[in-house]
C-alpha positions as a printed Julia matrix, in Angstrom:
186×3 Matrix{Float64}:
   8.78  28.16   -9.71
  10.85  25.11   -8.18
  13.6   26.06   -6.35
  15.94  23.93   -8.35
  15.88  22.94  -12.04
  12.8   20.1   -12.27
  11.64  18.77  -15.32
   8.55  20.95  -16.4
   6.44  17.97  -17.68
   6.93  16.02  -13.95
   4.91  18.24  -11.58
   5.05  17.86   -7.73
   6.65  14.75   -6.24
   7.32  12.78   -9.83
   9.79  15.61  -10.6
  11.61  15.57   -7.3
  11.64  11.56   -7.62
  13.32  11.73  -10.9
  15.73  14.26   -9.97
  17.27  12.05   -7.35
  16.35   8.17   -8.56
  18.46   6.91   -5.77
  17.2    8.62   -2.64
  13.42   7.86   -4.55
  13.77   4.22   -4.81
  13.19   3.74   -1.1
  10.63   6.27   -0.59
   8.58   4.5    -3.51
   9.13   1.06   -2.31
   7.75   2.16    1.54
   4.98   3.85   -0.5
   3.86   0.52   -2.34
   4.23  -1.45    0.49
   2.18   0.79    2.96
  -0.41   1.51    0.92
  -0.7   -1.43   -2.07
   0.59  -4.17   -0.43
  -0.38  -7.02    1.71
  -3.05  -5.13    4.32
  -6.51  -5.6     6.46
  -7.05  -1.72    5.04
  -8.2   -1.45    1.63
  -6.71   0.65   -0.85
  -8.83   3.25   -0.78
  -8.79   3.44    3.4
  -5.33   3.75    2.76
  -5.07   6.61    0.6
  -7.78   8.61    2.43
  -5.78   8.53    5.33
  -2.89  10.34    2.78
  -5.3   12.92    1.48
  -6.2   13.7     5.55
  -2.62  14.35    5.85
  -2.46  16.34    3.02
  -4.84  18.18    3.45
  -4.23  18.97    6.86
  -0.92  19.66    5.72
  -2.55  22.15    3.01
   0.03  20.26    0.49
  -2.61  21.48   -2.83
  -0.78  18.8    -5.4
  -0.79  15.49   -2.83
  -4.31  16.63   -1.75
  -5.46  16.69   -4.9
  -3.65  13.63   -6.25
  -4.34  11.02   -3.08
  -8.2   12.79   -2.9
  -8.45  11.71   -6.68
  -6.76   8.04   -6.21
  -9.51   7.75   -3.4
 -12.01   8.0    -5.25
 -11.17   5.92   -8.33
 -10.4    2.89   -5.58
 -13.49   3.74   -4.22
 -15.66   4.39   -6.84
 -17.76   7.74   -5.79
 -16.37  11.41   -5.19
 -17.79  12.05   -1.95
 -16.34  10.35    0.84
 -12.95  11.78    0.51
 -14.46  15.48    0.11
 -16.6   14.48    3.38
 -13.52  12.54    5.25
 -11.42  16.12    4.42
 -13.83  18.43    5.72
 -14.98  16.18    8.94
 -13.73  12.9     9.45
 -15.89  12.22   12.68
 -19.01  12.71   10.82
 -17.58  10.84    6.87
 -19.81   7.28    5.77
 -16.92   5.89    6.43
 -16.94   2.89    9.6
 -16.18   3.86   13.09
 -12.93   2.22   12.73
 -11.73   4.06    9.55
 -12.99   7.27   11.83
 -10.35   5.84   14.25
  -7.75   5.95   12.34
  -8.27   8.91   10.34
  -8.11  10.82   14.23
  -5.1    9.42   15.03
  -3.71  10.11   11.65
  -4.56  14.1    12.53
  -2.86  13.38   15.4
  -0.24  12.04   14.54
  -0.16  14.77   11.24
   0.47  17.0    14.32
   2.77  15.44   16.34
   3.42  12.03   17.64
   3.23  12.95   20.55
  -0.6   13.58   20.18
  -1.82   9.85   19.63
  -2.47   8.96   23.37
  -3.53   5.68   24.37
  -6.85   6.71   24.57
  -7.11   7.23   20.73
  -5.1    4.18   20.31
  -7.92   2.31   22.98
 -10.71   4.05   20.66
  -9.71   2.29   17.43
  -8.97  -1.08   18.98
 -12.0   -0.9    20.51
 -13.31   0.07   16.74
 -11.82  -3.64   15.9
  -8.48  -1.83   14.69
  -5.76  -3.98   15.01
  -2.21  -3.02   15.9
  -0.91  -3.53   12.69
  -3.39  -1.28   11.28
  -2.38   1.08   13.8
   1.02   1.07   13.21
   0.43   1.55    9.8
  -1.82   4.65    9.88
   0.75   6.15   12.09
   3.63   5.28    9.03
   1.46   6.38    6.48
   0.63   9.93    8.31
   4.52   9.92    8.41
   5.53   9.29    5.24
   2.63  11.98    3.6
   3.99  13.81    6.14
   7.67  13.63    4.43
   6.16  13.94    1.1
   3.6   17.28    2.32
   7.13  18.8     3.22
   9.5   17.72    0.09
   6.54  19.07   -2.16
   5.78  22.27   -0.71
   9.64  22.53    1.08
  10.98  22.17   -3.2
   8.27  24.5    -4.25
   7.42  22.16   -7.03
   4.73  23.07   -9.89
   1.02  22.04   -8.84
  -1.16  21.84  -11.65
  -4.41  23.03  -11.73
  -7.04  21.3   -14.74
  -8.43  18.43  -12.74
  -7.47  16.36  -16.25
  -3.81  16.14  -14.66
  -5.3   14.79  -11.4
  -7.56  12.46  -13.19
  -4.8   10.81  -15.04
  -2.1   10.94  -12.09
  -4.88   8.62  -10.24
  -5.21   6.91  -12.48
  -1.68   6.04  -12.18
  -1.21   6.42   -8.38
  -4.18   3.37   -8.72
  -2.48   1.21  -10.06
   0.46   1.51   -7.67
   4.14   3.52   -6.54
   6.41   2.06   -8.03
   8.66   4.38  -11.06
   7.31   2.94  -15.05
   9.86   0.8   -16.28
  11.09   2.49  -19.03
  10.75   5.8   -16.55
   8.7    8.79  -17.39
   8.32   9.88  -21.12
  10.37  13.08  -21.59
   8.18  16.02  -23.0
   9.05  16.16  -27.09
  10.52  19.84  -27.9
   8.76  21.83  -30.18
């Protein structure tokens, strides 16, 4: 049960963002820029970073949501699962393995991102911006994970919910123009 009253029909981060539209706006915009904006990393690759961070933080809602978004964007459902198990053996490029290693280090502590980890990524072809964005996506998803878990939001268990959410996330992170539908009363 959430620590504060939140809309029942908007579980996870969505209800929290609707609770404070003023704070939600810059968070959503930053997420849109980082995960859907111009980048040499594909949206699917960026969702893999969000998935790994959320899984390592053990935030079930975010893990399920971003796993499904990654699956849809990648067109298959094995890569995200394997990244969560062991990104070093997952079927991703050496550059992505190095960037995921940076994300794993930053998720634990920003101070764990060593010059050697950065050099590995550069040797695998990562640009300075890709390294920067990996660390920023990691920090952003640590914020989301702590927000969702710290407010004890509802975490649906129905996979169909995450299918719909993943489809919405694929399109981006901005709030729908007319907001979210209000749950009809019975």
